[in-house]
PDB file of C-alpha atoms in Angstrom:
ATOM      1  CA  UNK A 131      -6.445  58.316  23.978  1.00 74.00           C
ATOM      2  CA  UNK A 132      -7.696  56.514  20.778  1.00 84.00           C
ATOM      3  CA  UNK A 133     -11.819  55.588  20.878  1.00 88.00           C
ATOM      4  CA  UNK A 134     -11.655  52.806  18.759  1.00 90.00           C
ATOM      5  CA  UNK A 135     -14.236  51.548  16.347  1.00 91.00           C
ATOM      6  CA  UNK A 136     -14.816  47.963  14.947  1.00 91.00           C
ATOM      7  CA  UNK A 137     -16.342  46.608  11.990  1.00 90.00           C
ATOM      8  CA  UNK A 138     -16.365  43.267  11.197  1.00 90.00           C
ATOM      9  CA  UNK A 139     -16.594  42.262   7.795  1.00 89.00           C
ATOM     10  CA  UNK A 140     -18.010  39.048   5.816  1.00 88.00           C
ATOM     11  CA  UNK A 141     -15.629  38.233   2.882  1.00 88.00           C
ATOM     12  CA  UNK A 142     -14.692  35.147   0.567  1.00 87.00           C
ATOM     13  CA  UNK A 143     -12.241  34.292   3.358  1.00 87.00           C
ATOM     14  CA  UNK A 144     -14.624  34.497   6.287  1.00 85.00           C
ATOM     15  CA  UNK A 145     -14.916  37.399   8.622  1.00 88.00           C
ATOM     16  CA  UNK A 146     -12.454  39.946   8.303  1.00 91.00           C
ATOM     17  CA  UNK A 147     -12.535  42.535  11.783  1.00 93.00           C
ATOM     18  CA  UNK A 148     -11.268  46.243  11.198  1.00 94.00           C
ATOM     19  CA  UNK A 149     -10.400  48.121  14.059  1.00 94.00           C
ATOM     20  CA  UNK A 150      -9.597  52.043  13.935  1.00 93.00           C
ATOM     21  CA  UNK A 151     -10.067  55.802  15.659  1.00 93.00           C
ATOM     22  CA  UNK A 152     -10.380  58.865  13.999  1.00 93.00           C
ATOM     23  CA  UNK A 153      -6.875  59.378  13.160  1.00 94.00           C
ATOM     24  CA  UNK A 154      -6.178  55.926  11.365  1.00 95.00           C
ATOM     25  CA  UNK A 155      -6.718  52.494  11.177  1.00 96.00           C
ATOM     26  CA  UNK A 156      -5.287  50.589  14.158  1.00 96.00           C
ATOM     27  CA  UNK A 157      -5.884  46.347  12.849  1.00 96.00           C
ATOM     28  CA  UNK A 158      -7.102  43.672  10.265  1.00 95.00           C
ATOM     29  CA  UNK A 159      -7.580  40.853  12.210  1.00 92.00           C
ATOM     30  CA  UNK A 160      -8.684  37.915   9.728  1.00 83.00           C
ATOM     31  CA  UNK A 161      -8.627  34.871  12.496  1.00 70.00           C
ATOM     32  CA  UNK A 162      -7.938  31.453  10.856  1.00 62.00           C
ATOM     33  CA  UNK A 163     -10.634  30.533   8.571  1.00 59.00           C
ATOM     34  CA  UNK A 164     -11.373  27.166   8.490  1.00 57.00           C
ATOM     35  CA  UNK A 165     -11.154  25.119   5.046  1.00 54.00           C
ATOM     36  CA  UNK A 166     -14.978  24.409   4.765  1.00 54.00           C
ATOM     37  CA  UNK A 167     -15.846  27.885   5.396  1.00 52.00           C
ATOM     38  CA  UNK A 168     -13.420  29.481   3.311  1.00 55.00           C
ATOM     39  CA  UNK A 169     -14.206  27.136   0.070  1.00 53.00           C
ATOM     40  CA  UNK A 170     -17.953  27.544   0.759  1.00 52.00           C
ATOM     41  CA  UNK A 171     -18.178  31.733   1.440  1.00 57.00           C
ATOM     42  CA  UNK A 172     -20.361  33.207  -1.471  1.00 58.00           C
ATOM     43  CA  UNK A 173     -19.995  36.454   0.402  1.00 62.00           C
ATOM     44  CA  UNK A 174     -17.876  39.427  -2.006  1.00 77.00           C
ATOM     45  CA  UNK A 175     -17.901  41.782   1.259  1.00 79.00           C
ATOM     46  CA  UNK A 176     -19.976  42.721   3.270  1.00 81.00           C
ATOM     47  CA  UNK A 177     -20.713  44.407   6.398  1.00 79.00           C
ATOM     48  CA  UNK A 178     -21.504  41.676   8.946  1.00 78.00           C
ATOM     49  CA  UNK A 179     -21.723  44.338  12.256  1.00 81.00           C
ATOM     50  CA  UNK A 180     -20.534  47.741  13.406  1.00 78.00           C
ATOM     51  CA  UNK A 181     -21.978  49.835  11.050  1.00 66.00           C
ATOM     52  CA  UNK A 182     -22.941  53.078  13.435  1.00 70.00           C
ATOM     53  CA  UNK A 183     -20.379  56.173  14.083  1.00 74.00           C
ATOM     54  CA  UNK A 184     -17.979  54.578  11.637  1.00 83.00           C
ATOM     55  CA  UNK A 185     -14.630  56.557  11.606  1.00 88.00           C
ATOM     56  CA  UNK A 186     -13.279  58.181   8.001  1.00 91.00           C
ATOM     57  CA  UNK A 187     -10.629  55.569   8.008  1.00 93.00           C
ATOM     58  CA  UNK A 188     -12.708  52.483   8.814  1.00 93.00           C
ATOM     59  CA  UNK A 189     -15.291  53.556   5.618  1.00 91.00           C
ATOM     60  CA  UNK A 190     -11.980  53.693   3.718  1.00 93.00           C
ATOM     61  CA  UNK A 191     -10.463  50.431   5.012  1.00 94.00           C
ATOM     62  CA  UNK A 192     -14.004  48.780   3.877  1.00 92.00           C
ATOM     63  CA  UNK A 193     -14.241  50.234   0.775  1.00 92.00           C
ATOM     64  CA  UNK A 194     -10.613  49.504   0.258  1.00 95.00           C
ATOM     65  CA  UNK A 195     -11.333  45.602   1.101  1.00 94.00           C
ATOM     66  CA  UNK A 196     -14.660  45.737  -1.598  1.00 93.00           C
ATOM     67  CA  UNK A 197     -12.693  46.982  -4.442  1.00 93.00           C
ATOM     68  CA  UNK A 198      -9.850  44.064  -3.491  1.00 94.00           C
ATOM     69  CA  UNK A 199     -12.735  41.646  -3.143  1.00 92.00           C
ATOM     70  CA  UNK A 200     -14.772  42.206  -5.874  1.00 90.00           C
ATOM     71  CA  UNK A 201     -12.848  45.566  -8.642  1.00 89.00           C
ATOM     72  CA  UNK A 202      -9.607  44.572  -7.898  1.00 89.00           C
ATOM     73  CA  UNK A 203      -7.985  46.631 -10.781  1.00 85.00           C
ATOM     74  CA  UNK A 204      -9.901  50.118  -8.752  1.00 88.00           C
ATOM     75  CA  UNK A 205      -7.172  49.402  -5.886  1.00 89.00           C
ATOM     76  CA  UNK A 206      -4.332  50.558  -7.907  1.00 86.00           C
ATOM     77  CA  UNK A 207      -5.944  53.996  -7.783  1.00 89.00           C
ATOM     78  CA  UNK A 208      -8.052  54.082  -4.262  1.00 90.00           C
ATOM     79  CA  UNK A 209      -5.812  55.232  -1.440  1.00 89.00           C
ATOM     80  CA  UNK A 210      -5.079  53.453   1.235  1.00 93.00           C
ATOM     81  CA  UNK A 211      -6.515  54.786   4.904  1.00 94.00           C
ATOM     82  CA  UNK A 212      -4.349  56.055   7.308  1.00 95.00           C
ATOM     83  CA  UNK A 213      -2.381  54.032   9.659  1.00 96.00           C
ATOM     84  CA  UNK A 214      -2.552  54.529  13.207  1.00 96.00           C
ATOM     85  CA  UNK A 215      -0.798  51.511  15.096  1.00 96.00           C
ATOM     86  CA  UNK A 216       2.108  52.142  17.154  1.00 94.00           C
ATOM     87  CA  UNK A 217       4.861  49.788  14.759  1.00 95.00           C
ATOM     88  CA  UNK A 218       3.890  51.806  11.940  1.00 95.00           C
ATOM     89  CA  UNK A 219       5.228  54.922  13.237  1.00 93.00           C
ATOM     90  CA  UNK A 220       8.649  53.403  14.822  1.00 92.00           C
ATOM     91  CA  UNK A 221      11.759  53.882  13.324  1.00 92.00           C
ATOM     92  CA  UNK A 222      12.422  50.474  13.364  1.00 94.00           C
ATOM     93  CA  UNK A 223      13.976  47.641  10.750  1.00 95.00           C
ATOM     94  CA  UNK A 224      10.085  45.627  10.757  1.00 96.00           C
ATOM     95  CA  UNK A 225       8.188  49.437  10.254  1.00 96.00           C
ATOM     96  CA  UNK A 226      10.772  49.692   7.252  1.00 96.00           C
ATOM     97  CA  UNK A 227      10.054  46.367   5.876  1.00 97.00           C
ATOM     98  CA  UNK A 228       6.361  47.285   5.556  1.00 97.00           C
ATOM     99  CA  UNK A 229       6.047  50.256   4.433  1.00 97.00           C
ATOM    100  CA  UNK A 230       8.620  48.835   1.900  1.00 97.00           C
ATOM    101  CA  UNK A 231       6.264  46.369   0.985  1.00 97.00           C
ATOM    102  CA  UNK A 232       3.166  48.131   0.657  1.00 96.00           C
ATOM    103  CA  UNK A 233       5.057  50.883  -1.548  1.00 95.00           C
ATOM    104  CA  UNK A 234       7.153  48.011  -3.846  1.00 96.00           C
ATOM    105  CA  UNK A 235       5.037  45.327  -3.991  1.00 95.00           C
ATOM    106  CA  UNK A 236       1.952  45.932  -6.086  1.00 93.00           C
ATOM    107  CA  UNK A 237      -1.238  43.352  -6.854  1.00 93.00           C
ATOM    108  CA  UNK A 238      -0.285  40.338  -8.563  1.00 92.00           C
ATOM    109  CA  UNK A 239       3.496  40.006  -7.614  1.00 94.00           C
ATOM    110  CA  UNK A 240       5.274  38.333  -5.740  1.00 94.00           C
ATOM    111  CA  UNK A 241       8.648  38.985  -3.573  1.00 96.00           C
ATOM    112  CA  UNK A 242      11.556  36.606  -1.778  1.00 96.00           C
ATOM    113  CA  UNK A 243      11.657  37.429   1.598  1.00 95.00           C
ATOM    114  CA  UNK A 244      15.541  37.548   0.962  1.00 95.00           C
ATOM    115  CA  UNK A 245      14.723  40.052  -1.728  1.00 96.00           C
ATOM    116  CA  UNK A 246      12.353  42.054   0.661  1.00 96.00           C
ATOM    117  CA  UNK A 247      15.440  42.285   3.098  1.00 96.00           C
ATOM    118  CA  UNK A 248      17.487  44.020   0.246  1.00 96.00           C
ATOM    119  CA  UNK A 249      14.540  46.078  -1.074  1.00 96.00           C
ATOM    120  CA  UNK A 250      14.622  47.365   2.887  1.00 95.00           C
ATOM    121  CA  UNK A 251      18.396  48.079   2.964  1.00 94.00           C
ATOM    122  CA  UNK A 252      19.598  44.478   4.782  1.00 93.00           C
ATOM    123  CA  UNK A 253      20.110  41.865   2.118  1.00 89.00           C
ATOM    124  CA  UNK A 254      21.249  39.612   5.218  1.00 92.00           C
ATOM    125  CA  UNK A 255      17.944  39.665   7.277  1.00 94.00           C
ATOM    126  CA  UNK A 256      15.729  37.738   5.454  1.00 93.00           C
ATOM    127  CA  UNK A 257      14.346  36.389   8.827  1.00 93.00           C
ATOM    128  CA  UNK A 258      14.011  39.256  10.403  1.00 95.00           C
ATOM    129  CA  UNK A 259      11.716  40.115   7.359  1.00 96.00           C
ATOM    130  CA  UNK A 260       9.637  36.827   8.317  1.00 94.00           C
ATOM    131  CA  UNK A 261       9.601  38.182  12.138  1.00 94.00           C
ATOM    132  CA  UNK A 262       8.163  41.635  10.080  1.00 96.00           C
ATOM    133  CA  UNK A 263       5.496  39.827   8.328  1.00 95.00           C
ATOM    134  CA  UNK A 264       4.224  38.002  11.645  1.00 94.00           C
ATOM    135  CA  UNK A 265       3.864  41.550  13.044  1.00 95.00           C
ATOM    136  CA  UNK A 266       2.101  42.849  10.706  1.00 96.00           C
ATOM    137  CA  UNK A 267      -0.850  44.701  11.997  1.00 96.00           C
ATOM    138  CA  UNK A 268      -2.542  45.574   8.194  1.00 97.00           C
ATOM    139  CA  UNK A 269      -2.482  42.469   6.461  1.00 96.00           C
ATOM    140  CA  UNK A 270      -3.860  42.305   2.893  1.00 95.00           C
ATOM    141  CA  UNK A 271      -3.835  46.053   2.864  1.00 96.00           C
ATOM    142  CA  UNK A 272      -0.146  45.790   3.611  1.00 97.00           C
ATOM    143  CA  UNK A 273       0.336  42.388   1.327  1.00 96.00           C
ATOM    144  CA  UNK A 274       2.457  39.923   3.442  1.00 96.00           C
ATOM    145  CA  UNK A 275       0.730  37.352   1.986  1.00 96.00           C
ATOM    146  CA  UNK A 276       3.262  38.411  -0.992  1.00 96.00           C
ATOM    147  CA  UNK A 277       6.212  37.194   0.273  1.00 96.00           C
ATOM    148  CA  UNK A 278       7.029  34.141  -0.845  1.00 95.00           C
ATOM    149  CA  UNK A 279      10.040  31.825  -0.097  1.00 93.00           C
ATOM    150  CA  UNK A 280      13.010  31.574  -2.543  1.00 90.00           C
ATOM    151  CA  UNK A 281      11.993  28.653  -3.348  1.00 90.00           C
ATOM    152  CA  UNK A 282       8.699  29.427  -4.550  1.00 87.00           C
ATOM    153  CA  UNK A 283       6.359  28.065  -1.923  1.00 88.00           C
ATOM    154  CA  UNK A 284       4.179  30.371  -0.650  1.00 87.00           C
ATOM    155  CA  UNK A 285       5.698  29.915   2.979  1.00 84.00           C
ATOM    156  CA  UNK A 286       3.534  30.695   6.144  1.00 85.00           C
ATOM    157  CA  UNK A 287       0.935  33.385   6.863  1.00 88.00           C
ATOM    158  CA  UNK A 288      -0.554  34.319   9.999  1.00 84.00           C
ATOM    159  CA  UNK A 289      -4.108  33.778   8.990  1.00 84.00           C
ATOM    160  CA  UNK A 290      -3.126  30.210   7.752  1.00 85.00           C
ATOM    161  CA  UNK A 291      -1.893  28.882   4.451  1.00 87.00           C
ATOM    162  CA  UNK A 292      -4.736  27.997   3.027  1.00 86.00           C
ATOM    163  CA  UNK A 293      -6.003  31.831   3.204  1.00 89.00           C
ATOM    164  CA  UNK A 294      -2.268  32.994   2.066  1.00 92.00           C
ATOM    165  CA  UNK A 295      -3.023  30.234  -1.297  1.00 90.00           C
ATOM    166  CA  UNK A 296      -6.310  31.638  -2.083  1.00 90.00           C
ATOM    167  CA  UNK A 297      -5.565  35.801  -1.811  1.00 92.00           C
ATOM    168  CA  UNK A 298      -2.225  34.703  -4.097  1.00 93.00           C
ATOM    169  CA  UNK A 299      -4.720  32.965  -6.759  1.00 91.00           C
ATOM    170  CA  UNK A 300      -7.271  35.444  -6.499  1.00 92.00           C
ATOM    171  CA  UNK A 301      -4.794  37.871  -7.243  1.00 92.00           C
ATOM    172  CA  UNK A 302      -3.086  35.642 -10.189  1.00 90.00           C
ATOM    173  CA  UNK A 303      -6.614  35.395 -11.210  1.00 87.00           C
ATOM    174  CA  UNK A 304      -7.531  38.757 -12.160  1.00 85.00           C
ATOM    175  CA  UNK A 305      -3.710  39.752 -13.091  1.00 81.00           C
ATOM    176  CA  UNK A 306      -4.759  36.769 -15.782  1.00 77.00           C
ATOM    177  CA  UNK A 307      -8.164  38.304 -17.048  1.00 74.00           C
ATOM    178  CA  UNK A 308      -6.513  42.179 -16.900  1.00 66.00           C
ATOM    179  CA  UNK A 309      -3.605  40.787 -19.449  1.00 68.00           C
ATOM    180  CA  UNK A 310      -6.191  38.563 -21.542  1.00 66.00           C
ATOM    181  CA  UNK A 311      -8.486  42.176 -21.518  1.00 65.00           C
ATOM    182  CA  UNK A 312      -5.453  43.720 -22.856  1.00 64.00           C
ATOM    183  CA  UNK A 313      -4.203  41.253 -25.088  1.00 70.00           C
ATOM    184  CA  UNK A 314      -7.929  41.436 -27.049  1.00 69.00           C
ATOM    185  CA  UNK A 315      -7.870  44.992 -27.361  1.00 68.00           C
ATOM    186  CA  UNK A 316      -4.551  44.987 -29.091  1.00 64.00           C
ATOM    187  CA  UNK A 317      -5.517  42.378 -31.526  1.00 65.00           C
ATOM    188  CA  UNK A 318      -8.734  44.169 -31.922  1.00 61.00           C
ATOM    189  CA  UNK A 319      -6.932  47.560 -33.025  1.00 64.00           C
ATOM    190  CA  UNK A 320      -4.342  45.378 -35.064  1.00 59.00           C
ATOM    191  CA  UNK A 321      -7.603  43.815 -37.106  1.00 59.00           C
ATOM    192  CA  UNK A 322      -9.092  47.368 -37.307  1.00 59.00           C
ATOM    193  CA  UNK A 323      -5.821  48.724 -39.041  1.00 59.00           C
ATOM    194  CA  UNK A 324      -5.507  45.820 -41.144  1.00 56.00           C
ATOM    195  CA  UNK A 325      -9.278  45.755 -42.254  1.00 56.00           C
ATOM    196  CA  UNK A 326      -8.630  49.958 -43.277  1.00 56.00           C
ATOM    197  CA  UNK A 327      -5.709  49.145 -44.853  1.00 56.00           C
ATOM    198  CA  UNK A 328      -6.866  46.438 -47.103  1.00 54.00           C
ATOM    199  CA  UNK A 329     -10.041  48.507 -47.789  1.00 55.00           C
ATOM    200  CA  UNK A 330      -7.600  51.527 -49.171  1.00 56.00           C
TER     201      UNK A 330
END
């Protein structure tokens, strides 16, 4: 038997609990923030309670949820904890779908659920890939807050719109400042060269 941990955590979308054992991380369980709260947090993230005989993956899970929260661009390279929650090890069409997105679908995109169902192998279960997000035990780690509908509107999210709006933006955000980073080095270098060659 599991001896589970919790930690709850206080984040720019309200308090975020992690629960986990030894072997993996079992939930994020993010509640429904309501709309005063979540345009009024200040918090980055922070631990709020559960701090003693914290498991390996609950320390990653936080420090996981920092770097999304406040480094973003460090989560492309920090691992993700472990999963230990029984729909994450089924062979099942919804396990498939997840660990499809969290492999597939990286920070700052955005995915169809009818593309999704292809991505998994189905192309024609685009609502069973909506029944797949509901389930989903790891949200944010495992982004279902990415899928989108065809249409473009963000669709729903289990811990309400308004939170599945503001992790897309925050996301769209930083994706933004990355590119302008990048775009300012380039012309940087390109004004270097330019500079050497008119001094030759």
């Amino acid at each position: 038997l599991c001896k589970e941990r919790h930690m709850v955590l206080l984040t720019p979308v309200g308090k975020i609990e992690i629960s986990g054992c030894e072997t993996g991380l079992h939930e994020i369980n993010s509640g429904r923030t309501p709309l005063c709260l979540l345009a009024e947090s200040t918090a980055m993230c922070e631990v709020y309670e559960g701090t003693e005989e914290m498991t390996e993956p609950l320390q990653q899970c936080m420090g996981w949820l920092y770097a999304y929260f406040c480094e973003p661009a460090r989560t492309a390279t920090l691992p993700v904890p472990a999963f230990h929650h029984p729909l994450l090890q089924q062979d099942s069409f919804t396990s498939k779908v997840l660990w499809t997105l969290l492999r597939e679908v990286k920070f700052g995109e955005a995915v169809s659920y009818k593309h999704l169902a292809d991505l998994a192998g189905n192309s024609k279960a685009a609502r069973a890939v909506g029944g797949a997000m509901r389930s989903n035990p790891i949200p944010i780690i495992i982004p279902c807050h990415r899928v989108i509908c065809s249409s473009g509107r963000s669709g729903n999210y289990g811990g309400g719109n308004l939170m599945k709006e503001w992790l897309l933006s925050h996301e769209k955000l930083h994706q933004d400042k990355a590119l302008l980073a990048s775009c300012m080095k380039s012309v940087f270098k390109i004004s270097s060269l330019s500079s050497t060659t008119w001094a030759k």
